[in-house]
Coordinates of C-alpha atoms in Angstrom, one line a residue:
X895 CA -31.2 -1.5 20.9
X896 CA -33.7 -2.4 18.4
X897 CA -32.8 -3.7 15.0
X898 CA -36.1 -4.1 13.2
X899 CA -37.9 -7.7 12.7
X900 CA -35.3 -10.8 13.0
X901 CA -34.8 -13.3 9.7
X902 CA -34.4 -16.3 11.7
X903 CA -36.7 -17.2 15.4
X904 CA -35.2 -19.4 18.1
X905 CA -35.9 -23.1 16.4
X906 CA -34.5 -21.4 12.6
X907 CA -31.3 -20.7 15.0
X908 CA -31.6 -24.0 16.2
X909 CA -31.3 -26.0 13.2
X910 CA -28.9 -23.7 11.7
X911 CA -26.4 -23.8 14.7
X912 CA -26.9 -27.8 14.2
X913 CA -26.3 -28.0 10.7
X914 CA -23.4 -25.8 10.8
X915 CA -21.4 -27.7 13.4
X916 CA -22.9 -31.2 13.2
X917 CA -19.3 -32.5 14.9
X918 CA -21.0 -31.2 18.0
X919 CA -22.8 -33.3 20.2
X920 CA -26.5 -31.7 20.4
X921 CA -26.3 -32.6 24.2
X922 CA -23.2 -30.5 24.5
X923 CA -24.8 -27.5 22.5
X924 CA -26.2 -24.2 23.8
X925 CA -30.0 -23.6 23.0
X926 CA -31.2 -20.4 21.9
X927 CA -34.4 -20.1 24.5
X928 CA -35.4 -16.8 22.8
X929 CA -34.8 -14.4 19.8
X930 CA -36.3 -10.9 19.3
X931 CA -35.5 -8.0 18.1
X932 CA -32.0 -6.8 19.3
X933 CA -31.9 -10.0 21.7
X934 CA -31.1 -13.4 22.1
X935 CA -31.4 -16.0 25.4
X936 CA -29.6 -18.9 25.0
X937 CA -29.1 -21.8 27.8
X938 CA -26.5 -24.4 27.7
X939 CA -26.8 -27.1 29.9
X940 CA -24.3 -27.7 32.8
X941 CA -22.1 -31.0 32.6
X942 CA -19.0 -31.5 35.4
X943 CA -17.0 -31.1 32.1
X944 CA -17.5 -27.7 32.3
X945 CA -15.8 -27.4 35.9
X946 CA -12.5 -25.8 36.0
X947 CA -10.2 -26.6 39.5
X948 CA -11.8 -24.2 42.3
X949 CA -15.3 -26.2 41.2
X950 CA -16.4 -23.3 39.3
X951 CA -17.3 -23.1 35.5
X952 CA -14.3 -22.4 33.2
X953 CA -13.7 -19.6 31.7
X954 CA -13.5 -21.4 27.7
X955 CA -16.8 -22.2 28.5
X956 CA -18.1 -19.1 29.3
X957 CA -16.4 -17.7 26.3
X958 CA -17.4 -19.7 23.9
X959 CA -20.6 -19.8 25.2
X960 CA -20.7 -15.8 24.6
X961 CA -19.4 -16.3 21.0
X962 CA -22.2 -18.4 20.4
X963 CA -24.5 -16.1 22.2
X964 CA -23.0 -13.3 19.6
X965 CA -23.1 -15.6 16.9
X966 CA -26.7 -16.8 17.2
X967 CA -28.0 -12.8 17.7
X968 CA -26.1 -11.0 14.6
X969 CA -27.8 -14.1 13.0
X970 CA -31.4 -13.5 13.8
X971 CA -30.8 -10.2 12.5
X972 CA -28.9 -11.1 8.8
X973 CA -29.7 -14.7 8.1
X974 CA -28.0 -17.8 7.7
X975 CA -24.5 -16.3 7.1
X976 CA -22.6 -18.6 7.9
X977 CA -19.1 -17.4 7.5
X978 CA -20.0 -14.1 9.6
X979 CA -16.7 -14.9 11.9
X980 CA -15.7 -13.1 15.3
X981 CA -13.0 -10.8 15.0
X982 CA -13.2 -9.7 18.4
X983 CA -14.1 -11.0 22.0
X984 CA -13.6 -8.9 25.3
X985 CA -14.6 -10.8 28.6
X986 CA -14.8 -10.0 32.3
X987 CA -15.4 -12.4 34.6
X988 CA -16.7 -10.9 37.6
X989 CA -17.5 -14.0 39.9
X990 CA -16.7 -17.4 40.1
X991 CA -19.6 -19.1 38.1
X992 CA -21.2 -21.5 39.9
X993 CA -22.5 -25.4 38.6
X994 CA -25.3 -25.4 37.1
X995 CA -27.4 -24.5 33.7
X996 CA -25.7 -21.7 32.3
X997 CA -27.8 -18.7 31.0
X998 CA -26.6 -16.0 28.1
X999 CA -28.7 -12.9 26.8
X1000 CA -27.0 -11.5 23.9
X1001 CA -28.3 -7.8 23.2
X1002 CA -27.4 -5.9 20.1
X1003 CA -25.0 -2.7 20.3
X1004 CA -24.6 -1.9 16.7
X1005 CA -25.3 -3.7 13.7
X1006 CA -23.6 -2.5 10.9
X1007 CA -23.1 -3.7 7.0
X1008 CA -20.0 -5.7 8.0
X1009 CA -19.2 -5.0 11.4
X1010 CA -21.9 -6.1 14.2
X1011 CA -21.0 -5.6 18.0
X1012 CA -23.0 -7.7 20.9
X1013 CA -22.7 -7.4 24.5
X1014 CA -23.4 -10.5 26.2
X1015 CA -24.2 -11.5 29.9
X1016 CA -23.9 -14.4 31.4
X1017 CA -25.2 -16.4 34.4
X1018 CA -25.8 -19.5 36.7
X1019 CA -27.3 -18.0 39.8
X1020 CA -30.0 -15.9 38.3
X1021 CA -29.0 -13.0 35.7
X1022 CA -28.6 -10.3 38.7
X1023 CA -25.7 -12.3 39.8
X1024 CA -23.8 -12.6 36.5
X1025 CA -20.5 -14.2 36.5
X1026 CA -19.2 -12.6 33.5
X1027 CA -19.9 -10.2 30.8
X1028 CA -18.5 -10.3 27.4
X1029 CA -18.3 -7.9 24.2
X1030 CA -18.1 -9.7 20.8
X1031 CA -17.5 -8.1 17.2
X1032 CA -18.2 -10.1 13.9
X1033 CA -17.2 -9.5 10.8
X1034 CA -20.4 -10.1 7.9
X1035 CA -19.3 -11.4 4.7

């Protein structure tokens, strides 16, 4: 889905997601990779701290790499909101995600005047063997 021309391109995200949560170590922080109209790619680079028992990539990571995903999409598409917040997140995990640089395209399902929904794929192995799949609501101030 299509929403028009985005207010904020990959490096605006960037420095925004930056600024807005400079507790975060930058090494530790997702990258948006790419920002267009209706989607985002992000990238967050793996780190054994991500491992779960089983050697596979935890699930908190995966989510809150999909509520970034969200996050950074819904604001390519309103601004620097900052205090857009998630009031939803729905994830299936449908393999064990493997080590390695972890991939999320966020694409747009509806973007509303204070409700915007994002479905978000996810992805170590190549996006045609996604390990999970997530759909995130936000609330816009």
């Amino acid at each position: 889905m299509s929403e028009g021309a985005i207010k904020l391109d990959a490096g605006a995200l960037n420095a925004f997601l930056r600024s807005a949560f400079p507790e975060t170590d930058p090494d530790h922080m997702p990258s948006v990779l790419e920002a267009e109209p209706g989607r985002v790619l992000l990238k967050l680079p793996y780190q054994t701290r991500q491992l779960r028992p089983g050697g596979v990539i935890s699930g908190p990571t995966l989510m809150t790499l999909a509520d970034t995903a969200a996050y950074a999409l819904i604001l390519a598409h309103i601004g620097e909101v900052a205090m857009a917040v998630t009031t939803s997140l729905n994830i299936h995990f449908l393999r064990g995600c493997q080590p390695g640089d972890l991939y999320a395209e966020g694409t747009m399902l509806k973007l509303g005047r204070r409700i915007a929904t994002a479905d978000v794929l996810m992805w170590t192995e190549g996006r045609e063997r996604a390990a999970a799949k997530a759909t995130v609501a936000y609330a816009i101030p």
